[in-house]
Amino acid sequence: MTAHIIDGKLFAENLRGRIAGHVERLKTEHGITPGLAVVIVGTDPASQVYVTNKAKQTAEVGMNSFKHELPGDVPEAELLALVHQLNADPAVHGILVQMPVPKHIDPNKVIEAIDPMKDVDSFTPANVGKVQIGLPGPVSCTPLGCLMLLRDHLGKLEGKNAVIIGRSNLVGKPMMQLLLRDNCTVTVAHSRTENLPEVVRQADIVVAAVGRPQMVKGDWLKAGAVVIDVGINRVPAPEKGEGKTRLVGDVDFASAAEVAGAITPVPGGVGPMTIACLLANTITTASLINGLVPPSDLTA
Amino acid sequence: MTAHIIDGKLFAENLRGRIAGHVERLKTEHGITPGLAVVIVGTDPASQVYVTNKAKQTAEVGMNSFKHELPGDVPEAELLALVHQLNADPAVHGILVQMPVPKHIDPNKVIEAIDPMKDVDSFTPANVGKVQIGLPGPVSCTPLGCLMLLRDHLGKLEGKNAVIIGRSNLVGKPMMQLLLRDNCTVTVAHSRTENLPEVVRQADIVVAAVGRPQMVKGDWLKAGAVVIDVGINRVPAPEKGEGKTRLVGDVDFASAAEVAGAITPVPGGVGPMTIACLLANTITTASLINGLVPPSDLTA
């Protein structure tokens, strides 16, 4: 193995430290305590774990954390009413509705109900558009985390050939905007791309975000490429015992690490960055809501 | 010369014919006469020509055309008040403020004042975001025109390698969204791209939108590539007499036509499509405002 392992866990820890500093500054200099409201509908165990982690990390950086738990059969109108209440609450600077919501609720309606000024996931059309145009605002958390890791490892990204595999609204498309803004030549590849390995082989930077376990192989990579693996896939791990599982990325780590210059592991790479960037976005929105310039080290 | 010449003038004429059919249908079946309001500030001769053409073509397809001329020294507040008045006017389904506006007026403020439902240029962040997410709404006129020409010439675009040269908010970035939605593998190249000719040489589809006269040469192209030339550059034409000029694109037409499979000329290629797509967008917004499904043949 030759690749440098990009330690997302450590980076996220340092980022949270910087965020705590900005929280302290907002409190003492401006009398603002940033507040993040998380809404969870139903009792999905994975969602419960995420929400608990978010609340814990929000409190740890000194922000106010507001948790709203609604039963799985809550009427859509009631959820929308809660969102409107949070929109109007001056103590709340970020609103996150944990997805997926139960099937009787239209997720687009929920997203459109969130005040774009408090849309820390950058899900609303207005915030998606602002990222493309280059106006200040929150940026999708996972792509922002990937960008921070890339900038930290490479310094300037200008002129690099970046290939993004996957074109989801959550990761691929906002990632394309951020890498373009950092002056990469950006290619977006996906399920309909012909000769994908050849396309990937031209990349200095590869971002894999397709949700297929270990799809990207080492021989798809240019020697020295920097590989960001966004995938989090649970696969059987019989070697750990019957019925056991383990987490793998969209990249075949073992073969990729032989060729890449640097690579994020799964777990411990991009994963820990997402919540940290959610907190970063809450600083950005709390600043903008109060007419302050957001800190430049917490956004794209 | 071997390339097929894509006749944008003819296509735009046919498109306007289809638009006239939709106008007739909206009038007779729904009692709606689509209306497009164009606002021009000052007396810039080029802008006057554009606005006159827009008004003429709007009337020709049977829509209502509203023209508002404001003096070049109009206060920003007065322009914004007019936009708000047009937002509230039920006879107006599309609002276009001719750019550039004079320097004492902030163009972003003007754009943000336009109701996204009537933003037929697709300049507002909400509409830009909707294009990325895949929600219905108006789509930037010039990229929409390029897409229509490509679909007409190639049929399905799926799996094609598309390279866009230029990443402007007006053309390059919305073009990237539309080609991605049509299942192309999309690369965006720009002034910081390294080895641009080599990047372009991999493209089945080339969209040139940089504003540099005749920059893209024939030997940058893969044999048989389809070339869409968005550039409109005025260059000296001493062969036509002293002080004379002519229009050229971003592509060196003579050498490119030897290699390309098809190419749009300048003038007569993309240019005529832009106003036709503005009218198409007005049908789209008039439909959406009235709770109707927009015609699928007029949008992306």
Coordinates of C-alpha atoms in Angstrom, one line a residue:
Chain A
M1 CA 0.0 0.0 0.0
T2 CA 1.4 3.4 -1.0
A3 CA -1.4 5.9 -0.7
H4 CA -1.6 8.5 2.0
I5 CA -4.7 7.9 4.1
I6 CA -6.8 11.0 4.5
D7 CA -8.0 11.1 8.1
G8 CA -11.5 12.6 8.0
K9 CA -12.1 11.8 11.7
L10 CA -9.1 13.9 12.8
F11 CA -10.0 16.7 10.3
A12 CA -13.6 16.8 11.5
E13 CA -12.4 17.0 15.1
N14 CA -10.2 20.0 14.3
L15 CA -13.0 21.6 12.3
R16 CA -15.3 21.2 15.3
G17 CA -12.7 22.9 17.3
R18 CA -12.7 25.9 14.9
I19 CA -16.4 25.9 14.9
A20 CA -16.4 26.1 18.7
G21 CA -14.2 29.1 18.4
H22 CA -16.6 30.8 16.1
V23 CA -19.5 30.0 18.4
E24 CA -17.6 31.6 21.3
R25 CA -16.9 34.7 19.2
L26 CA -20.6 35.0 18.1
K27 CA -21.7 34.7 21.7
T28 CA -19.2 37.2 23.2
E29 CA -18.9 39.7 20.4
H30 CA -22.5 39.6 19.1
G31 CA -24.6 38.1 21.8
I32 CA -25.7 35.3 19.3
T33 CA -25.9 31.7 20.3
P34 CA -26.3 29.7 17.1
G35 CA -29.1 27.1 17.3
L36 CA -29.7 24.0 15.3
A37 CA -33.2 22.3 15.3
V38 CA -33.4 18.7 14.2
V39 CA -36.8 17.2 13.5
I40 CA -37.2 13.4 13.4
V41 CA -40.3 11.6 12.4
G42 CA -40.8 8.0 13.5
T43 CA -38.5 5.6 15.2
D44 CA -36.1 4.3 12.4
P45 CA -33.1 3.1 14.4
A46 CA -30.5 4.5 11.9
S47 CA -32.1 7.9 11.9
Q48 CA -32.3 7.9 15.7
V49 CA -28.5 7.2 15.8
Y50 CA -27.8 10.1 13.4
V51 CA -30.0 12.5 15.2
T52 CA -28.5 11.6 18.6
N53 CA -25.0 12.2 17.2
K54 CA -26.0 15.5 15.6
A55 CA -27.5 16.7 18.9
K56 CA -24.4 15.6 20.9
Q57 CA -21.9 17.4 18.5
T58 CA -24.1 20.5 18.3
A59 CA -24.0 20.8 22.1
E60 CA -20.3 20.1 22.3
V61 CA -19.4 23.1 20.1
G62 CA -21.5 25.3 22.3
M63 CA -24.5 25.7 20.1
N64 CA -28.1 25.3 21.2
S65 CA -29.6 22.0 20.1
F66 CA -33.3 21.6 19.7
K67 CA -34.7 18.2 19.1
H68 CA -38.2 17.6 17.9
E69 CA -39.5 14.0 17.8
L70 CA -42.8 13.3 16.0
P71 CA -44.6 10.0 15.8
G72 CA -44.3 8.0 12.5
D73 CA -48.0 8.6 11.7
V74 CA -47.9 12.4 12.3
P75 CA -50.1 14.2 9.6
E76 CA -48.0 16.1 7.0
A77 CA -49.7 19.4 8.0
E78 CA -48.5 19.0 11.5
L79 CA -44.9 18.5 10.4
L80 CA -45.2 21.6 8.1
A81 CA -46.7 23.6 11.0
L82 CA -43.6 22.7 13.1
V83 CA -41.3 23.8 10.3
H84 CA -43.1 27.1 10.0
Q85 CA -42.8 27.5 13.8
L86 CA -39.1 26.9 13.6
N87 CA -38.8 29.3 10.7
A88 CA -40.3 32.0 12.9
D89 CA -38.2 31.2 16.0
P90 CA -35.3 33.7 16.3
A91 CA -33.3 31.2 18.5
V92 CA -33.2 28.7 15.5
H93 CA -30.6 29.4 12.8
G94 CA -30.6 26.0 11.2
I95 CA -33.4 23.5 10.5
L96 CA -32.8 19.9 9.6
V97 CA -35.6 17.4 9.0
Q98 CA -34.1 14.0 9.1
M99 CA -34.7 12.1 5.8
P100 CA -36.3 9.8 4.8
V101 CA -39.7 10.9 6.1
P102 CA -42.5 8.3 6.2
K103 CA -44.2 7.6 2.9
H104 CA -47.4 9.6 3.6
I105 CA -45.3 12.8 3.7
D106 CA -44.1 14.5 0.6
P107 CA -40.3 15.3 1.2
N108 CA -40.4 18.1 -1.4
K109 CA -43.2 19.9 0.5
V110 CA -41.2 19.6 3.7
I111 CA -38.0 21.0 2.0
E112 CA -39.8 23.8 0.3
A113 CA -41.4 24.8 3.7
I114 CA -37.9 25.4 5.2
D115 CA -36.9 29.1 5.2
P116 CA -33.8 29.1 2.8
M117 CA -32.0 31.2 5.4
K118 CA -32.2 28.3 7.8
D119 CA -31.8 25.5 5.3
V120 CA -28.5 24.1 6.6
D121 CA -28.7 21.0 4.4
S122 CA -28.8 23.3 1.3
F123 CA -31.8 21.3 0.0
T124 CA -34.0 24.2 -1.1
P125 CA -33.9 25.3 -4.8
A126 CA -32.9 28.8 -3.8
N127 CA -29.8 27.6 -2.0
V128 CA -28.9 25.0 -4.7
G129 CA -29.1 27.9 -7.2
K130 CA -27.0 30.2 -5.0
V131 CA -24.2 27.6 -5.0
Q132 CA -24.2 27.5 -8.8
I133 CA -24.4 31.3 -9.2
G134 CA -21.7 31.8 -6.5
L135 CA -23.8 33.7 -3.9
P136 CA -23.2 33.2 -0.2
G137 CA -25.3 30.6 1.7
P138 CA -25.2 27.1 3.1
V139 CA -23.6 24.4 0.9
S140 CA -24.6 20.7 0.9
C141 CA -22.8 19.2 3.9
T142 CA -21.2 16.1 2.4
P143 CA -19.7 17.8 -0.7
L144 CA -18.5 20.6 1.5
G145 CA -16.7 18.1 3.6
C146 CA -15.1 16.5 0.6
L147 CA -14.0 19.9 -0.6
M148 CA -12.4 20.7 2.7
L149 CA -10.5 17.4 2.7
L150 CA -9.3 18.0 -0.9
R151 CA -8.1 21.5 -0.2
D152 CA -6.4 20.4 2.9
H153 CA -4.5 17.6 1.1
L154 CA -3.8 19.3 -2.2
G155 CA -3.7 23.0 -1.4
K156 CA -4.9 24.6 -4.7
L157 CA -7.2 22.5 -6.8
E158 CA -6.9 24.8 -9.9
G159 CA -6.4 23.0 -13.2
K160 CA -6.9 19.6 -11.8
N161 CA -9.0 17.1 -13.7
A162 CA -11.8 16.0 -11.4
V163 CA -14.1 13.2 -12.1
I164 CA -17.2 12.8 -10.0
I165 CA -18.9 9.4 -10.3
G166 CA -22.6 9.8 -9.5
R167 CA -25.0 12.7 -10.1
S168 CA -27.3 12.7 -7.1
N169 CA -28.8 16.0 -5.9
L170 CA -27.3 15.3 -2.5
V171 CA -23.7 14.7 -3.5
G172 CA -22.7 14.6 -7.2
K173 CA -24.3 17.8 -8.5
P174 CA -23.3 20.1 -5.6
M175 CA -19.8 18.5 -5.7
M176 CA -19.6 19.5 -9.4
Q177 CA -20.4 23.1 -8.5
L178 CA -17.8 23.3 -5.7
L179 CA -15.0 21.8 -7.8
L180 CA -15.8 24.0 -10.7
R181 CA -15.7 27.0 -8.4
D182 CA -12.2 25.9 -7.3
N183 CA -11.1 25.9 -10.9
C184 CA -11.0 22.2 -11.6
T185 CA -11.9 20.9 -15.0
V186 CA -14.9 18.8 -13.9
T187 CA -16.4 15.7 -15.4
V188 CA -19.6 14.1 -14.1
A189 CA -19.9 10.4 -14.9
H190 CA -22.8 8.1 -14.0
S191 CA -24.7 4.9 -14.8
R192 CA -25.0 5.9 -18.5
T193 CA -21.4 6.8 -18.9
E194 CA -19.6 4.7 -21.5
N195 CA -16.2 3.2 -20.7
L196 CA -16.2 4.5 -17.1
P197 CA -12.8 3.1 -16.1
E198 CA -11.2 5.1 -19.0
V199 CA -12.9 8.3 -17.9
V200 CA -11.9 7.8 -14.3
R201 CA -8.3 7.0 -15.4
Q202 CA -7.9 10.6 -16.6
A203 CA -8.7 12.1 -13.2
D204 CA -6.3 13.8 -10.7
I205 CA -9.2 13.8 -8.3
V206 CA -11.9 11.1 -8.1
V207 CA -15.0 11.5 -6.0
A208 CA -17.0 8.3 -5.9
A209 CA -20.6 8.8 -4.8
V210 CA -22.7 6.0 -6.4
G211 CA -23.7 3.7 -3.6
R212 CA -22.2 0.5 -5.1
P213 CA -19.9 -1.4 -2.8
Q214 CA -16.2 -1.4 -4.0
M215 CA -17.1 -0.5 -7.6
V216 CA -14.0 1.6 -8.4
K217 CA -11.0 -0.6 -8.8
G218 CA -7.3 0.3 -8.5
D219 CA -6.7 -0.2 -12.2
W220 CA -9.3 2.5 -12.9
L221 CA -7.0 5.1 -11.3
K222 CA -4.2 7.2 -12.6
A223 CA -1.1 6.8 -10.5
G224 CA -1.1 9.4 -7.7
A225 CA -4.8 10.3 -8.0
V226 CA -6.5 11.6 -4.9
V227 CA -9.6 9.5 -4.2
I228 CA -12.6 10.7 -2.1
D229 CA -14.9 7.8 -1.3
V230 CA -18.4 9.0 -0.3
G231 CA -20.0 5.6 -0.3
I232 CA -21.1 3.9 2.9
N233 CA -22.3 0.4 2.1
R234 CA -22.9 -2.4 4.5
V235 CA -21.8 -5.8 3.2
P236 CA -21.7 -9.3 4.7
A237 CA -18.5 -10.1 6.6
P238 CA -18.6 -13.8 7.3
E239 CA -15.0 -13.7 8.4
K240 CA -16.2 -11.8 11.5
G241 CA -18.8 -14.5 12.2
E242 CA -22.1 -15.7 10.9
G243 CA -24.5 -12.9 10.0
K244 CA -21.9 -10.2 10.6
T245 CA -21.4 -7.2 8.4
R246 CA -18.9 -4.4 7.7
L247 CA -18.9 -1.0 6.1
V248 CA -17.2 -0.5 2.7
G249 CA -17.0 2.5 0.4
D250 CA -17.7 2.8 -3.4
V251 CA -14.0 2.2 -3.9
D252 CA -12.2 -1.1 -3.6
F253 CA -9.8 0.3 -1.0
A254 CA -7.2 -2.4 -1.1
S255 CA -6.5 -2.2 -4.8
A256 CA -7.0 1.6 -5.0
A257 CA -4.6 2.3 -2.2
E258 CA -1.8 0.6 -4.3
V259 CA -2.3 3.2 -7.1
A260 CA -3.7 6.4 -5.6
G261 CA -1.6 9.1 -4.1
A262 CA -4.2 9.6 -1.3
I263 CA -7.5 8.1 -0.3
T264 CA -10.2 8.5 2.3
P265 CA -11.0 5.3 4.2
V266 CA -14.5 4.0 5.0
P267 CA -15.3 4.4 7.8
G268 CA -13.3 7.4 9.1
G269 CA -13.0 9.4 5.8
V270 CA -15.9 11.5 4.5
G271 CA -18.5 10.2 7.0
P272 CA -17.3 12.2 10.0
M273 CA -17.2 15.4 7.9
T274 CA -20.9 15.5 7.2
I275 CA -22.1 16.4 10.7
A276 CA -19.1 18.8 11.2
C277 CA -20.2 20.6 8.0
L278 CA -23.7 20.8 9.2
L279 CA -22.5 22.7 12.2
A280 CA -20.3 24.8 10.0
N281 CA -23.4 25.7 7.9
T282 CA -25.2 26.7 11.1
I283 CA -22.5 29.2 11.8
T284 CA -22.9 30.4 8.1
T285 CA -26.7 30.9 8.4
A286 CA -26.5 32.4 11.9
S287 CA -24.0 34.9 10.5
L288 CA -26.1 35.8 7.4
I289 CA -29.4 36.0 9.4
N290 CA -27.7 38.5 11.6
G291 CA -26.2 40.5 8.8
L292 CA -22.6 39.4 9.5
V293 CA -20.1 38.1 7.0
P294 CA -19.8 34.3 7.5
P295 CA -16.4 32.9 8.4
S296 CA -14.5 32.0 5.2
D297 CA -12.9 28.9 6.7
L298 CA -16.3 27.2 7.2
T299 CA -17.7 27.3 3.7
A300 CA -16.8 26.7 0.0
Chain B
M1 CA -16.2 21.1 -46.0
T2 CA -17.9 18.0 -44.8
A3 CA -20.0 19.0 -41.7
H4 CA -23.8 19.2 -41.8
I5 CA -24.8 22.8 -41.1
I6 CA -27.3 23.0 -38.3
D7 CA -29.9 25.6 -39.4
G8 CA -30.9 27.4 -36.2
K9 CA -32.8 30.0 -38.0
L10 CA -35.1 27.4 -39.6
F11 CA -35.5 25.4 -36.4
A12 CA -36.4 28.6 -34.5
E13 CA -39.0 29.5 -37.1
N14 CA -40.6 26.0 -36.7
L15 CA -40.4 26.3 -32.9
R16 CA -42.2 29.7 -33.1
G17 CA -44.8 27.9 -35.2
R18 CA -45.3 25.3 -32.5
I19 CA -45.4 28.1 -29.8
A20 CA -48.1 29.9 -31.8
G21 CA -50.1 26.6 -31.7
H22 CA -49.7 26.5 -27.9
V23 CA -50.8 30.1 -27.5
E24 CA -53.9 29.4 -29.6
R25 CA -54.7 26.4 -27.4
L26 CA -54.2 28.3 -24.1
K27 CA -56.5 31.1 -25.5
T28 CA -59.3 28.9 -26.7
E29 CA -59.2 26.1 -24.2
H30 CA -58.3 28.0 -21.1
G31 CA -59.0 31.7 -21.8
I32 CA -55.3 32.6 -21.1
T33 CA -53.3 34.9 -23.3
P34 CA -49.7 34.5 -22.4
G35 CA -48.0 37.9 -21.8
L36 CA -44.3 38.8 -21.8
A37 CA -43.1 42.1 -20.3
V38 CA -39.8 43.5 -21.4
V39 CA -38.1 46.3 -19.4
I40 CA -35.3 48.3 -20.9
V41 CA -33.3 51.0 -19.1
G42 CA -31.5 53.6 -21.2
T43 CA -30.9 53.8 -24.9
D44 CA -28.0 51.4 -25.6
P45 CA -28.5 50.7 -29.4
A46 CA -27.8 47.0 -29.2
S47 CA -30.3 46.5 -26.3
Q48 CA -32.9 48.5 -28.3
V49 CA -32.5 46.2 -31.3
Y50 CA -32.8 43.1 -29.0
V51 CA -35.9 44.4 -27.3
T52 CA -37.6 45.4 -30.6
N53 CA -37.0 41.9 -31.9
K54 CA -38.3 40.3 -28.8
A55 CA -41.5 42.5 -28.9
K56 CA -42.0 41.7 -32.6
Q57 CA -41.7 38.0 -32.2
T58 CA -43.8 37.9 -29.0
A59 CA -46.7 39.6 -30.9
E60 CA -46.2 37.3 -34.0
V61 CA -46.9 34.1 -31.9
G62 CA -50.0 35.7 -30.6
M63 CA -48.9 36.6 -27.1
N64 CA -49.3 40.0 -25.4
S65 CA -46.2 42.0 -25.5
F66 CA -45.6 44.7 -22.8
K67 CA -42.7 47.1 -23.3
H68 CA -41.5 49.4 -20.6
E69 CA -38.8 51.9 -21.4
L70 CA -37.1 53.7 -18.5
P71 CA -34.6 56.5 -18.8
G72 CA -30.9 55.6 -18.2
D73 CA -30.8 57.6 -15.0
V74 CA -33.9 56.0 -13.4
P75 CA -33.4 55.4 -9.7
E76 CA -33.0 51.8 -8.8
A77 CA -36.0 52.0 -6.5
E78 CA -38.2 53.0 -9.4
L79 CA -37.1 50.0 -11.5
L80 CA -37.7 47.7 -8.6
A81 CA -41.2 49.2 -8.1
L82 CA -41.9 48.5 -11.8
V83 CA -40.8 44.9 -11.4
H84 CA -43.1 44.5 -8.3
Q85 CA -45.9 45.9 -10.3
L86 CA -45.3 43.4 -13.1
N87 CA -45.1 40.6 -10.5
A88 CA -48.6 41.5 -9.3
D89 CA -50.1 41.9 -12.8
P90 CA -52.1 38.8 -13.8
A91 CA -51.7 39.6 -17.5
V92 CA -48.0 39.2 -17.3
H93 CA -46.5 35.7 -17.3
G94 CA -42.9 36.5 -18.1
I95 CA -40.7 39.4 -17.0
L96 CA -37.4 40.2 -18.7
V97 CA -35.2 43.1 -17.7
Q98 CA -32.8 43.7 -20.5
M99 CA -29.2 43.4 -19.3
P100 CA -26.8 45.1 -18.8
V101 CA -28.5 47.7 -16.6
P102 CA -26.7 51.1 -16.0
K103 CA -24.0 51.0 -13.4
H104 CA -25.9 52.7 -10.6
I105 CA -28.3 49.8 -10.5
D106 CA -27.4 46.4 -8.9
P107 CA -28.4 43.7 -11.4
N108 CA -28.6 41.1 -8.6
K109 CA -31.2 43.2 -6.7
V110 CA -33.2 43.4 -10.0
I111 CA -33.0 39.7 -10.6
E112 CA -34.0 38.8 -7.0
A113 CA -37.0 41.2 -7.3
I114 CA -38.5 39.1 -10.1
D115 CA -41.1 36.6 -9.0
P116 CA -39.5 33.2 -9.9
M117 CA -42.8 32.1 -11.4
K118 CA -42.3 34.9 -14.0
D119 CA -38.6 34.6 -14.4
V120 CA -38.4 33.6 -18.0
D121 CA -34.7 34.1 -18.2
S122 CA -34.2 31.6 -15.3
F123 CA -31.9 34.0 -13.6
T124 CA -33.2 33.7 -10.0
P125 CA -31.5 31.3 -7.6
A126 CA -34.7 29.4 -7.1
N127 CA -35.1 28.6 -10.8
V128 CA -31.4 27.8 -11.2
G129 CA -31.8 25.4 -8.3
K130 CA -34.9 23.8 -9.8
V131 CA -33.0 23.0 -13.0
Q132 CA -30.3 21.2 -11.0
I133 CA -32.8 19.3 -8.9
G134 CA -35.0 18.5 -11.8
L135 CA -38.2 20.4 -10.9
P136 CA -40.4 22.0 -13.5
G137 CA -39.8 25.7 -14.3
P138 CA -38.2 28.0 -16.9
V139 CA -34.7 27.0 -18.2
S140 CA -32.0 29.5 -19.4
C141 CA -32.9 30.4 -22.9
T142 CA -29.6 29.9 -24.8
P143 CA -28.8 26.5 -23.2
L144 CA -32.3 25.4 -23.9
G145 CA -31.9 26.4 -27.5
C146 CA -28.6 24.5 -27.8
L147 CA -30.3 21.4 -26.2
M148 CA -33.2 21.5 -28.7
L149 CA -30.7 21.7 -31.6
L150 CA -28.7 18.8 -30.3
R151 CA -31.7 16.6 -29.6
D152 CA -33.1 17.4 -33.1
H153 CA -29.8 16.5 -34.8
L154 CA -28.7 13.5 -32.6
G155 CA -31.9 12.1 -31.3
K156 CA -30.9 10.6 -27.9
L157 CA -27.9 12.2 -26.3
E158 CA -27.5 9.4 -23.7
G159 CA -23.9 8.2 -23.2
K160 CA -22.4 10.9 -25.3
N161 CA -19.2 12.7 -24.1
A162 CA -20.1 16.4 -23.9
V163 CA -17.5 19.0 -23.3
I164 CA -18.7 22.6 -22.5
I165 CA -16.1 25.3 -22.9
G166 CA -16.9 28.1 -20.6
R167 CA -18.7 28.1 -17.2
S168 CA -20.8 31.3 -17.2
N169 CA -24.0 31.5 -15.2
L170 CA -25.8 32.4 -18.4
V171 CA -24.7 29.5 -20.6
G172 CA -22.0 27.1 -19.4
K173 CA -23.4 26.1 -16.0
P174 CA -27.1 25.6 -17.0
M175 CA -25.9 23.8 -20.2
M176 CA -24.0 21.4 -18.0
Q177 CA -27.3 20.7 -16.0
L178 CA -29.3 20.1 -19.2
L179 CA -26.8 17.7 -20.8
L180 CA -26.4 15.8 -17.6
R181 CA -30.2 15.4 -17.4
D182 CA -30.1 14.0 -20.9
N183 CA -27.6 11.4 -19.7
C184 CA -24.5 12.8 -21.3
T185 CA -21.1 12.4 -19.5
V186 CA -20.4 16.1 -19.1
T187 CA -17.1 17.9 -18.7
V188 CA -16.9 21.6 -18.1
A189 CA -13.7 23.2 -19.3
H190 CA -12.6 26.8 -18.9
S191 CA -9.8 29.3 -18.8
R192 CA -7.9 27.3 -16.1
T193 CA -8.3 24.0 -17.9
E194 CA -4.9 22.4 -18.8
N195 CA -4.4 21.1 -22.3
L196 CA -7.8 22.2 -23.5
P197 CA -7.4 20.9 -27.1
E198 CA -6.9 17.4 -25.7
V199 CA -10.0 17.6 -23.5
V200 CA -12.1 18.9 -26.4
R201 CA -10.8 16.1 -28.7
Q202 CA -12.6 13.5 -26.5
A203 CA -16.0 15.1 -27.0
D204 CA -18.9 13.7 -29.1
I205 CA -20.6 17.1 -28.4
V206 CA -18.8 20.4 -28.0
V207 CA -20.5 23.5 -26.7
A208 CA -18.3 26.6 -27.1
A209 CA -19.4 29.5 -24.9
V210 CA -16.3 31.5 -24.0
G211 CA -16.6 34.7 -26.0
R212 CA -13.2 34.4 -27.8
P213 CA -13.4 34.8 -31.5
Q214 CA -12.6 31.5 -33.4
M215 CA -10.7 30.0 -30.5
V216 CA -11.7 26.4 -31.1
K217 CA -9.8 25.0 -34.1
G218 CA -10.6 22.0 -36.4
D219 CA -7.7 20.0 -35.0
W220 CA -9.2 20.2 -31.5
L221 CA -12.1 18.1 -32.7
K222 CA -12.8 14.4 -32.8
A223 CA -13.9 13.5 -36.3
G224 CA -17.7 13.6 -36.5
A225 CA -18.2 15.6 -33.3
V226 CA -21.3 17.9 -33.1
V227 CA -20.3 21.4 -32.5
I228 CA -22.6 24.1 -31.0
D229 CA -21.1 27.5 -31.2
V230 CA -22.6 29.9 -28.7
G231 CA -20.1 32.7 -29.3
I232 CA -21.2 35.9 -31.1
N233 CA -18.1 38.1 -31.6
R234 CA -17.7 41.1 -33.8
V235 CA -14.3 41.2 -35.6
P236 CA -12.8 43.6 -38.2
A237 CA -13.5 42.6 -41.8
P238 CA -11.2 44.8 -43.9
E239 CA -12.1 42.6 -46.9
K240 CA -15.6 44.2 -46.8
G241 CA -14.2 47.7 -46.8
E242 CA -12.4 50.0 -44.4
G243 CA -13.9 49.9 -40.8
K244 CA -16.3 47.1 -41.7
T245 CA -16.9 44.2 -39.3
R246 CA -18.4 40.8 -39.3
L247 CA -19.8 38.3 -36.8
V248 CA -17.8 35.1 -35.9
G249 CA -18.3 32.5 -33.3
D250 CA -16.0 30.9 -30.7
V251 CA -15.2 28.2 -33.2
D252 CA -13.0 28.6 -36.3
F253 CA -15.8 27.6 -38.6
A254 CA -13.7 26.9 -41.7
S255 CA -11.3 24.4 -40.1
A256 CA -14.0 22.9 -37.7
A257 CA -16.4 22.2 -40.6
E258 CA -13.7 20.0 -42.2
V259 CA -13.7 17.7 -39.1
A260 CA -17.0 18.0 -37.4
G261 CA -20.0 15.9 -38.2
A262 CA -22.3 18.9 -37.7
I263 CA -21.9 22.5 -36.7
T264 CA -24.0 25.6 -36.0
P265 CA -23.0 28.6 -38.0
V266 CA -22.6 32.2 -36.7
P267 CA -24.9 34.0 -37.4
G268 CA -27.9 31.7 -38.0
G269 CA -27.2 29.0 -35.5
V270 CA -27.7 29.4 -31.8
G271 CA -28.6 33.1 -32.0
P272 CA -32.1 32.8 -33.4
M273 CA -32.9 30.1 -30.8
T274 CA -32.5 32.4 -27.8
I275 CA -35.6 34.6 -28.4
A276 CA -37.7 31.6 -29.5
C277 CA -36.8 29.9 -26.2
L278 CA -37.8 33.0 -24.3
L279 CA -41.2 32.7 -25.9
A280 CA -41.2 28.9 -25.1
N281 CA -40.4 29.8 -21.4
T282 CA -43.3 32.2 -21.3
I283 CA -45.7 29.3 -22.3
T284 CA -44.1 27.2 -19.6
T285 CA -44.6 29.9 -16.9
A286 CA -48.1 30.8 -18.1
S287 CA -49.0 27.1 -17.8
L288 CA -47.4 26.7 -14.3
I289 CA -49.0 29.9 -13.0
N290 CA -52.4 28.6 -14.1
G291 CA -51.9 25.2 -12.6
L292 CA -51.5 23.5 -16.1
V293 CA -48.8 21.0 -17.1
P294 CA -46.4 22.9 -19.4
P295 CA -46.0 21.5 -22.9
S296 CA -43.2 18.9 -23.0
D297 CA -41.9 20.0 -26.4
L298 CA -41.0 23.5 -25.2
T299 CA -38.7 22.7 -22.3
A300 CA -35.8 20.5 -21.2

